[in-house]
Tab-separated table of C-alpha atoms and ligand atoms in Angstrom:
chain	number	residue	atom	x	y	z
A	130	UNK	CA	264.640	-159.291	-79.288
A	131	UNK	CA	262.723	-162.511	-78.508
A	132	UNK	CA	259.162	-162.123	-77.367
A	133	UNK	CA	257.514	-164.089	-74.552
A	134	UNK	CA	255.707	-166.076	-77.203
A	135	UNK	CA	258.999	-167.216	-78.822
A	136	UNK	CA	260.413	-168.249	-75.463
A	137	UNK	CA	257.385	-170.421	-74.711
A	138	UNK	CA	257.777	-172.213	-78.083
A	139	UNK	CA	261.349	-173.242	-77.333
A	140	UNK	CA	260.471	-175.023	-74.072
A	141	UNK	CA	260.779	-178.820	-73.952
A	142	UNK	CA	257.382	-180.570	-73.965
A	143	UNK	CA	256.072	-181.061	-70.436
A	144	UNK	CA	256.127	-184.651	-69.149
A	145	UNK	CA	252.669	-186.107	-68.452
A	146	UNK	CA	251.702	-185.851	-64.784
A	147	UNK	CA	252.823	-188.895	-62.800
A	148	UNK	CA	250.381	-191.793	-62.896
A	149	UNK	CA	248.435	-190.501	-65.883
A	150	UNK	CA	248.620	-192.419	-69.155
A	151	UNK	CA	249.047	-190.408	-72.353
A	152	UNK	CA	245.748	-189.760	-74.159
A	153	UNK	CA	246.384	-190.206	-77.894
A	154	UNK	CA	244.472	-187.995	-80.314
A	155	UNK	CA	242.130	-189.535	-82.872
A	156	UNK	CA	243.945	-190.212	-86.149
A	157	UNK	CA	242.383	-188.944	-89.412
A	158	UNK	CA	241.679	-192.541	-90.505
A	159	UNK	CA	239.881	-193.328	-87.219
A	160	UNK	CA	237.898	-190.089	-87.543
A	161	UNK	CA	236.801	-191.223	-91.041
A	162	UNK	CA	235.789	-194.600	-89.652
A	163	UNK	CA	233.735	-193.007	-86.856
A	164	UNK	CA	232.036	-190.574	-89.243
A	165	UNK	CA	231.199	-193.416	-91.610
A	166	UNK	CA	229.725	-195.432	-88.721
A	167	UNK	CA	227.645	-192.433	-87.581
A	168	UNK	CA	226.159	-192.039	-91.048
A	169	UNK	CA	225.287	-195.749	-91.153
A	170	UNK	CA	223.812	-195.527	-87.637
A	171	UNK	CA	221.525	-192.681	-88.798
A	172	UNK	CA	220.302	-194.850	-91.665
A	173	UNK	CA	219.607	-197.768	-89.281
A	174	UNK	CA	217.837	-195.493	-86.803
A	175	UNK	CA	215.650	-193.645	-89.287
A	176	UNK	CA	215.556	-195.445	-92.659
A	177	UNK	CA	216.567	-194.283	-96.172
A	178	UNK	CA	217.936	-190.717	-96.108
A	179	UNK	CA	219.241	-188.278	-98.689
A	180	UNK	CA	222.622	-186.579	-98.407
A	181	UNK	CA	220.824	-183.377	-97.326
A	182	UNK	CA	218.879	-185.284	-94.611
A	183	UNK	CA	222.138	-186.800	-93.364
A	184	UNK	CA	223.867	-183.408	-93.382
A	185	UNK	CA	221.066	-181.928	-91.243
A	186	UNK	CA	221.109	-184.865	-88.810
A	187	UNK	CA	224.863	-184.880	-88.344
A	188	UNK	CA	225.350	-181.109	-88.332
A	189	UNK	CA	227.590	-180.940	-91.375
A	190	UNK	CA	227.441	-179.964	-95.032
A	191	UNK	CA	225.981	-181.969	-97.893
A	192	UNK	CA	229.450	-181.952	-99.482
A	193	UNK	CA	231.024	-183.459	-96.357
A	194	UNK	CA	228.370	-186.201	-96.352
A	195	UNK	CA	229.100	-186.802	-100.053
A	196	UNK	CA	232.765	-187.418	-99.232
A	197	UNK	CA	231.787	-189.942	-96.524
A	198	UNK	CA	229.140	-191.865	-98.485
A	199	UNK	CA	230.752	-191.987	-101.948
A	200	UNK	CA	233.303	-194.730	-101.050
A	201	UNK	CA	230.445	-196.772	-99.544
A	202	UNK	CA	228.443	-196.400	-102.791
A	203	UNK	CA	231.528	-197.294	-104.878
A	204	UNK	CA	232.178	-200.411	-102.775
A	205	UNK	CA	228.549	-201.547	-103.047
A	206	UNK	CA	227.535	-201.113	-99.375
A	207	UNK	CA	225.053	-198.309	-100.091
A	208	UNK	CA	222.933	-197.606	-103.148
A	209	UNK	CA	220.999	-194.545	-104.301
A	210	UNK	CA	217.225	-194.932	-104.534
A	211	UNK	CA	214.887	-193.347	-107.070
A	212	UNK	CA	214.866	-189.522	-106.999
A	213	UNK	CA	212.145	-188.031	-104.826
A	214	UNK	CA	210.705	-184.536	-105.057
A	215	UNK	CA	212.580	-181.957	-103.022
A	216	UNK	CA	209.297	-180.109	-102.307
A	217	UNK	CA	208.020	-176.670	-103.246
A	218	UNK	CA	211.468	-175.070	-103.110
A	219	UNK	CA	212.462	-176.857	-106.314
A	220	UNK	CA	216.113	-177.791	-106.883
A	221	UNK	CA	217.738	-181.103	-107.598
A	222	UNK	CA	215.526	-184.050	-106.567
A	223	UNK	CA	216.991	-185.877	-103.556
A	224	UNK	CA	218.035	-189.512	-103.975
A	225	UNK	CA	217.671	-191.448	-100.729
A	226	UNK	CA	220.573	-193.669	-99.726
A	227	UNK	CA	219.963	-197.174	-98.397
A	228	UNK	CA	221.792	-200.477	-98.130
A	229	UNK	CA	222.465	-202.140	-101.459
A	230	UNK	CA	220.681	-205.508	-101.849
A	231	UNK	CA	223.887	-206.834	-103.417
A	232	UNK	CA	226.136	-205.524	-100.628
A	233	UNK	CA	227.848	-207.652	-97.961
A	234	UNK	CA	225.432	-209.753	-95.908
A	235	UNK	CA	225.688	-211.185	-92.376
A	236	UNK	CA	225.508	-214.825	-91.225
A	237	UNK	CA	223.294	-215.470	-88.176
A	238	UNK	CA	223.331	-218.610	-86.003
A	239	UNK	CA	220.908	-219.540	-83.201
A	240	UNK	CA	222.192	-222.412	-81.084
A	241	UNK	CA	219.377	-224.185	-79.231
A	242	UNK	CA	219.465	-227.438	-77.248
A	243	UNK	CA	219.815	-230.087	-79.997
A	244	UNK	CA	219.079	-227.687	-82.847
A	245	UNK	CA	220.802	-225.007	-84.876
A	246	UNK	CA	219.026	-222.380	-86.992
A	247	UNK	CA	221.090	-220.414	-89.487
A	248	UNK	CA	220.133	-217.467	-91.686
A	249	UNK	CA	221.818	-215.161	-94.139
A	250	UNK	CA	220.669	-211.596	-93.446
A	251	UNK	CA	221.171	-208.535	-95.672
A	252	UNK	CA	222.623	-205.370	-94.134
A	253	UNK	CA	219.104	-203.913	-94.392
A	254	UNK	CA	217.644	-206.749	-92.291
A	255	UNK	CA	216.092	-208.933	-95.008
A	256	UNK	CA	216.288	-212.713	-94.535
A	257	UNK	CA	217.983	-214.024	-97.693
A	258	UNK	CA	218.275	-217.755	-96.903
A	259	UNK	CA	217.768	-220.150	-93.978
A	260	UNK	CA	218.983	-223.633	-93.005
A	261	UNK	CA	218.473	-225.879	-89.969
A	262	UNK	CA	220.382	-228.758	-88.447
A	263	UNK	CA	220.211	-231.097	-85.440
A	264	UNK	CA	222.727	-232.472	-82.965
A	265	UNK	CA	222.642	-234.671	-79.860
A	266	UNK	CA	222.324	-232.254	-76.919
A	267	UNK	CA	223.301	-234.840	-74.286
A	268	UNK	CA	226.177	-236.389	-76.240
A	269	UNK	CA	229.904	-235.822	-75.915
A	270	UNK	CA	230.684	-235.203	-79.587
A	271	UNK	CA	231.241	-231.425	-79.622
A	272	UNK	CA	233.019	-231.705	-83.010
A	273	UNK	CA	229.742	-232.923	-84.524
A	274	UNK	CA	228.023	-229.740	-83.292
A	275	UNK	CA	230.669	-227.578	-84.972
A	276	UNK	CA	230.309	-229.576	-88.217
A	277	UNK	CA	226.496	-229.159	-88.088
A	278	UNK	CA	226.849	-225.376	-87.725
A	279	UNK	CA	229.397	-225.253	-90.585
A	280	UNK	CA	227.162	-227.406	-92.791
A	281	UNK	CA	224.173	-225.068	-92.217
A	282	UNK	CA	226.350	-222.019	-92.922
A	283	UNK	CA	227.613	-223.598	-96.166
A	284	UNK	CA	223.981	-224.044	-97.250
A	285	UNK	CA	223.119	-220.330	-96.860
A	286	UNK	CA	226.358	-218.735	-98.085
A	287	UNK	CA	226.376	-218.258	-101.873
A	288	UNK	CA	229.353	-220.171	-103.349
A	289	UNK	CA	231.943	-217.751	-104.704
A	290	UNK	CA	229.874	-214.753	-103.590
A	291	UNK	CA	230.972	-211.790	-101.474
A	292	UNK	CA	231.940	-213.148	-98.042
A	293	UNK	CA	229.640	-211.998	-95.229
A	294	UNK	CA	230.750	-209.243	-92.803
A	295	UNK	CA	230.891	-211.815	-90.047
A	296	UNK	CA	228.957	-214.443	-88.116
A	297	UNK	CA	226.766	-213.663	-85.088
A	298	UNK	CA	225.876	-216.552	-82.784
A	299	UNK	CA	223.050	-216.470	-80.211
A	300	UNK	CA	223.340	-219.095	-77.488
A	301	UNK	CA	220.477	-220.073	-75.177
A	302	UNK	CA	222.780	-220.308	-72.183
A	303	UNK	CA	225.764	-218.705	-70.486
A	304	UNK	CA	228.627	-217.545	-72.718
A	305	UNK	CA	232.043	-215.990	-72.240
A	306	UNK	CA	231.799	-213.105	-74.681
A	307	UNK	CA	235.508	-212.248	-74.311
A	308	UNK	CA	236.667	-215.620	-75.642
A	309	UNK	CA	233.609	-216.659	-77.693
A	310	UNK	CA	233.153	-219.775	-75.553
A	311	UNK	CA	229.901	-221.429	-74.473
A	312	UNK	CA	230.024	-221.686	-70.662
A	313	UNK	CA	226.911	-223.723	-69.886
A	314	UNK	CA	223.622	-224.630	-71.540
A	315	UNK	CA	221.353	-226.454	-69.064
A	316	UNK	CA	219.564	-228.600	-71.654
A	317	UNK	CA	222.590	-229.253	-73.895
A	318	UNK	CA	225.652	-230.338	-71.879
A	319	UNK	CA	227.498	-231.200	-75.122
A	320	UNK	CA	227.975	-227.439	-75.611
A	321	UNK	CA	229.497	-226.759	-72.186
A	322	UNK	CA	232.979	-225.255	-72.526
A	323	UNK	CA	232.918	-225.326	-76.357
A	324	UNK	CA	235.156	-222.553	-77.833
A	325	UNK	CA	232.731	-222.208	-80.751
A	326	UNK	CA	233.707	-218.659	-81.743
A	327	UNK	CA	237.377	-219.555	-82.170
A	328	UNK	CA	236.623	-222.838	-83.987
A	329	UNK	CA	234.192	-221.251	-86.465
A	330	UNK	CA	236.416	-218.240	-87.053
A	331	UNK	CA	239.396	-220.475	-87.870
A	332	UNK	CA	237.419	-222.620	-90.305
A	333	UNK	CA	235.588	-219.756	-92.035
A	334	UNK	CA	238.294	-217.085	-91.840
A	335	UNK	CA	235.635	-214.599	-90.716
A	336	UNK	CA	235.006	-212.661	-87.493
A	337	UNK	CA	232.597	-214.620	-85.256
A	338	UNK	CA	230.773	-213.118	-82.228
A	339	UNK	CA	228.965	-215.175	-79.583
A	340	UNK	CA	226.424	-213.781	-77.136
A	341	UNK	CA	223.636	-214.753	-74.746
A	342	UNK	CA	220.252	-215.108	-76.496
A	343	UNK	CA	218.340	-212.283	-74.708
A	344	UNK	CA	221.167	-209.817	-75.394
A	345	UNK	CA	221.142	-210.819	-79.068
A	346	UNK	CA	217.364	-210.326	-79.088
A	347	UNK	CA	217.875	-206.822	-77.636
A	348	UNK	CA	220.289	-206.000	-80.474
A	349	UNK	CA	217.637	-207.208	-82.942
A	350	UNK	CA	215.192	-204.710	-81.377
A	351	UNK	CA	217.830	-201.966	-81.484
A	352	UNK	CA	218.939	-202.410	-85.112
A	353	UNK	CA	215.822	-203.716	-86.835
A	354	UNK	CA	212.869	-203.660	-84.400
A	355	UNK	CA	210.860	-201.449	-82.090
A	356	UNK	CA	213.913	-199.975	-80.339
A	357	UNK	CA	215.424	-198.434	-83.497
A	358	UNK	CA	216.918	-195.118	-82.438
A	359	UNK	CA	216.188	-195.819	-78.729
A	360	UNK	CA	219.146	-195.384	-76.348
A	361	UNK	CA	217.849	-197.276	-73.286
A	362	UNK	CA	215.432	-200.221	-73.081
A	363	UNK	CA	215.034	-203.802	-71.856
A	364	UNK	CA	214.176	-206.726	-74.136
A	365	UNK	CA	212.418	-209.565	-72.271
A	366	UNK	CA	212.076	-213.151	-73.441
A	367	UNK	CA	209.136	-214.827	-71.672
A	368	UNK	CA	208.426	-218.495	-72.406
A	369	UNK	CA	209.725	-221.701	-70.752
A	370	UNK	CA	212.710	-219.674	-69.638
A	371	UNK	CA	213.028	-215.993	-68.838
A	372	UNK	CA	215.803	-213.726	-70.065
A	373	UNK	CA	216.469	-210.001	-70.342
A	374	UNK	CA	218.797	-208.095	-72.635
A	375	UNK	CA	219.516	-204.564	-71.458
A	376	UNK	CA	220.651	-201.607	-73.536
A	377	UNK	CA	221.529	-198.511	-71.511
A	378	UNK	CA	222.714	-195.220	-73.026
A	379	UNK	CA	223.314	-196.952	-76.347
A	380	UNK	CA	225.396	-199.858	-74.997
A	381	UNK	CA	224.273	-203.442	-74.459
A	382	UNK	CA	225.077	-204.483	-70.881
A	383	UNK	CA	227.146	-207.654	-70.618
A	384	UNK	CA	228.995	-207.430	-67.314
A	385	UNK	CA	232.365	-209.154	-66.869
A	386	UNK	CA	233.012	-211.495	-69.834
A	387	UNK	CA	229.253	-211.628	-70.486
A	388	UNK	CA	228.367	-213.009	-67.040
A	389	UNK	CA	225.566	-210.479	-66.522
A	390	UNK	CA	221.972	-210.759	-67.617
A	391	UNK	CA	220.936	-213.831	-65.590
A	392	UNK	CA	218.008	-211.848	-64.246
A	393	UNK	CA	215.707	-214.888	-64.344
A	394	UNK	CA	217.779	-216.184	-61.444
A	395	UNK	CA	217.520	-213.128	-59.210
A	396	UNK	CA	215.613	-214.156	-56.071
A	397	UNK	CA	212.127	-212.707	-55.595
A	398	UNK	CA	210.878	-215.179	-52.917
A	399	UNK	CA	213.386	-216.245	-50.247
A	400	UNK	CA	211.591	-219.514	-49.518
A	401	UNK	CA	210.029	-219.890	-52.939
A	402	UNK	CA	209.805	-222.841	-55.318
A	403	UNK	CA	212.862	-224.774	-56.380
A	404	UNK	CA	214.381	-223.463	-59.629
A	405	UNK	CA	216.028	-225.373	-62.498
A	406	UNK	CA	219.300	-223.800	-61.322
A	407	UNK	CA	219.020	-225.697	-58.013
A	408	UNK	CA	218.264	-222.658	-55.834
A	409	UNK	CA	214.936	-221.356	-54.551
A	410	UNK	CA	212.651	-218.448	-55.337
A	411	UNK	CA	214.216	-217.200	-58.600
A	412	UNK	CA	212.022	-214.867	-60.694
A	413	UNK	CA	211.975	-217.671	-63.275
A	414	UNK	CA	210.054	-219.932	-60.821
A	415	UNK	CA	206.990	-217.631	-60.931
A	416	UNK	CA	207.125	-215.955	-64.348
A	417	UNK	CA	207.561	-218.707	-66.967
A	418	UNK	CA	205.181	-221.081	-68.777
A	419	UNK	CA	206.124	-223.796	-66.266
A	420	UNK	CA	204.551	-221.841	-63.373
A	421	UNK	CA	201.498	-221.167	-65.524
A	422	UNK	CA	201.005	-224.846	-66.365
A	423	UNK	CA	201.429	-225.938	-62.715
A	424	UNK	CA	198.854	-223.394	-61.542
A	425	UNK	CA	196.446	-224.292	-64.376
A	426	UNK	CA	196.656	-227.957	-63.316
A	427	UNK	CA	195.890	-227.033	-59.679
A	428	UNK	CA	192.843	-225.042	-60.849
A	429	UNK	CA	191.684	-227.874	-63.145
A	430	UNK	CA	191.592	-225.607	-66.222
A	431	UNK	CA	191.050	-227.248	-69.643
A	432	UNK	CA	194.256	-228.408	-71.425
A	433	UNK	CA	196.193	-227.291	-68.329
A	434	UNK	CA	199.384	-229.360	-69.011
A	435	UNK	CA	199.917	-227.478	-72.284
A	436	UNK	CA	198.678	-224.087	-71.066
A	437	UNK	CA	200.321	-221.001	-72.583
A	438	UNK	CA	199.668	-217.288	-72.170
A	439	UNK	CA	197.741	-217.346	-75.451
A	440	UNK	CA	195.414	-220.220	-74.539
A	441	UNK	CA	194.840	-218.771	-71.051
A	442	UNK	CA	193.992	-215.337	-72.513
A	443	UNK	CA	191.448	-217.024	-74.831
A	444	UNK	CA	189.874	-218.852	-71.846
A	445	UNK	CA	189.722	-215.571	-69.922
A	446	UNK	CA	188.063	-213.841	-72.897
A	447	UNK	CA	185.354	-216.539	-72.792
A	448	UNK	CA	184.911	-215.884	-69.029
A	449	UNK	CA	186.018	-219.398	-68.091
A	450	UNK	CA	185.996	-219.553	-64.263
A	451	UNK	CA	189.422	-218.861	-62.760
A	452	UNK	CA	191.111	-217.996	-66.073
A	453	UNK	CA	191.101	-214.189	-65.737
A	454	UNK	CA	192.366	-214.436	-62.164
A	455	UNK	CA	195.255	-216.726	-63.170
A	456	UNK	CA	196.158	-214.426	-66.093
A	457	UNK	CA	196.233	-211.499	-63.674
A	458	UNK	CA	198.450	-213.348	-61.170
A	459	UNK	CA	200.843	-214.288	-63.998
A	460	UNK	CA	200.990	-210.637	-65.101
A	461	UNK	CA	201.684	-209.601	-61.491
A	462	UNK	CA	204.532	-212.153	-61.212
A	463	UNK	CA	206.096	-210.841	-64.423
A	464	UNK	CA	205.704	-207.248	-63.216
A	465	UNK	CA	207.850	-207.933	-60.117
A	466	UNK	CA	211.073	-208.323	-62.131
A	467	UNK	CA	210.194	-205.399	-64.399
A	468	UNK	CA	209.688	-203.164	-61.350
A	469	UNK	CA	213.044	-204.263	-59.883
A	470	UNK	CA	214.823	-203.524	-63.162
A	471	UNK	CA	213.139	-200.150	-63.511
A	472	UNK	CA	213.966	-199.160	-59.916
A	473	UNK	CA	217.654	-200.036	-60.373
A	474	UNK	CA	218.388	-198.941	-63.947
A	475	UNK	CA	215.268	-197.210	-65.320
A	476	UNK	CA	215.502	-198.408	-68.938
A	477	UNK	CA	212.040	-196.831	-69.393
A	478	UNK	CA	210.937	-199.169	-72.201
A	479	UNK	CA	210.303	-202.927	-71.858
A	480	UNK	CA	209.759	-204.960	-75.051
A	481	UNK	CA	208.138	-208.352	-74.410
A	482	UNK	CA	209.047	-211.298	-76.675
A	483	UNK	CA	208.296	-215.013	-76.550
A	484	UNK	CA	205.010	-216.704	-75.677
A	485	UNK	CA	203.831	-213.643	-73.748
A	486	UNK	CA	203.037	-211.954	-77.096
A	487	UNK	CA	200.112	-214.358	-77.582
A	488	UNK	CA	198.512	-212.889	-74.425
A	489	UNK	CA	197.729	-209.815	-76.519
A	490	UNK	CA	197.004	-206.306	-75.345
A	491	UNK	CA	194.836	-207.484	-72.407
A	492	UNK	CA	197.832	-209.267	-70.899
A	493	UNK	CA	200.166	-206.354	-71.685
A	494	UNK	CA	197.840	-203.899	-69.933
A	495	UNK	CA	197.615	-206.143	-66.858
A	496	UNK	CA	201.427	-206.207	-66.628
A	497	UNK	CA	201.529	-202.436	-67.071
A	498	UNK	CA	198.899	-201.915	-64.329
A	499	UNK	CA	200.843	-204.093	-61.874
A	500	UNK	CA	204.092	-202.291	-62.716
A	501	UNK	CA	202.487	-198.886	-62.159
A	502	UNK	CA	200.998	-200.012	-58.836
A	503	UNK	CA	204.428	-201.082	-57.532
A	504	UNK	CA	206.811	-198.516	-58.948
A	505	UNK	CA	207.991	-195.387	-57.102
A	506	UNK	CA	206.701	-192.271	-58.827
A	507	UNK	CA	209.276	-190.236	-60.740
A	508	UNK	CA	209.141	-187.220	-63.035
A	509	UNK	CA	210.365	-189.480	-65.866
A	510	UNK	CA	206.984	-191.230	-65.698
A	511	UNK	CA	206.187	-194.940	-65.526
A	512	UNK	CA	207.989	-197.304	-67.915
A	513	UNK	CA	206.356	-198.217	-71.195
A	514	UNK	CA	205.514	-201.910	-71.721
A	515	UNK	CA	205.122	-203.030	-75.359
A	516	UNK	CA	204.671	-206.362	-77.127
A	517	UNK	CA	207.259	-207.208	-79.788
A	518	UNK	CA	205.911	-207.611	-83.292
A	519	UNK	CA	205.686	-211.368	-83.808
A	520	UNK	CA	208.425	-212.520	-86.196
A	521	UNK	CA	209.993	-215.859	-87.005
A	522	UNK	CA	213.364	-214.200	-87.420
A	523	UNK	CA	213.853	-212.119	-84.273
A	524	UNK	CA	216.997	-213.988	-83.193
A	525	UNK	CA	218.509	-214.055	-86.696
A	526	UNK	CA	218.078	-210.281	-86.933
A	527	UNK	CA	219.605	-209.929	-83.482
A	528	UNK	CA	222.620	-212.034	-84.480
A	529	UNK	CA	223.022	-209.754	-87.518
A	530	UNK	CA	222.769	-206.769	-85.144
A	531	UNK	CA	225.509	-208.339	-83.011
A	532	UNK	CA	227.869	-208.370	-86.013
A	533	UNK	CA	226.899	-204.801	-86.969
A	534	UNK	CA	227.479	-203.632	-83.384
A	535	UNK	CA	230.988	-205.058	-83.373
A	536	UNK	CA	231.768	-203.935	-86.919
A	537	UNK	CA	230.520	-200.366	-86.544
A	538	UNK	CA	231.465	-200.086	-82.850
A	539	UNK	CA	228.560	-197.771	-82.131
A	540	UNK	CA	226.043	-199.824	-80.181
A	541	UNK	CA	228.605	-201.809	-78.175
B	828	ZN	ZN1	217.246	-220.076	-60.671
């Protein structure tokens, strides 16, 4: 006699409910890929780790970690460090795993108006080689720009060596991240509409990823800087222009085809000053070096036409009349956009890059005070404002982070 259980087994599979797409299960090979990426993410977030450390962090056994990391050691991505003591409990000394110096590297490109900076970056974030080139920003010869980028890349890539994982390109202007095309760079019209990602990828036979400079900078913070292991934060670039890269819940925010992130052009004064973009009252009109210089000229401060946050902070420290007040007004203007961002998305951590770093901790504290005075109180507490550690290679590291994000598919 057939049981109820047998009868159920012989039924035809139920059709999916109307209007609902089938949800495929994860294949074993995809599961391996995800586990591998999670192990690498732990190393990026924390630093060199032993198999036992990784097992604890990922909630699995040391043996399971061994199975995941061994192919990466065999293929030269990871290497075992010198044994370290396992503590008072004795046992086999742990050997921390870290990225092999001879493993695959990453090519990083920063496209500026009239200039290109290229670096070769190791998977661990070391700068291995750099090269620079120039092009005519106002010209019409886009092919010459592509050749300049390729020439710089050829100078940093070791001939006959292991090809890099990919090429990350930071562009100081609007980009279409879906197609890898430069949309518009105000100071370099030669780049407008250039499908640089596709052109480079075809010539190099490598994956190439383009993104907006502040978002690339945010990825540099996330992979190699002060936001390592942090799930939500904002990375601000404050200099002659103003940009913000946002990472929320572990994903960099791009908006449709990368159109988001133009926060410098959100309006903070309806009848404010005219902006470079042709409209009025953008945040950028009151929170960049240009505003600072104009105000310094009006006040008759020394070296006003070349005033920067650093030189103003030095004047204020010497009690030069008007300097401390101007520094405070500049900090207040910067705080306005930070408050708006925090009220809408609450990233909780703001990392300041660019010329603002030279303002030092005095300037940082003034921004923080203005933010706290304007923000609605919440149990999560006020956002933290920190200065980025000054580095010549922030963008190169970010471009490397862009390639890692796409390759490992963890931080999107
Ligand atoms: Zn504007």
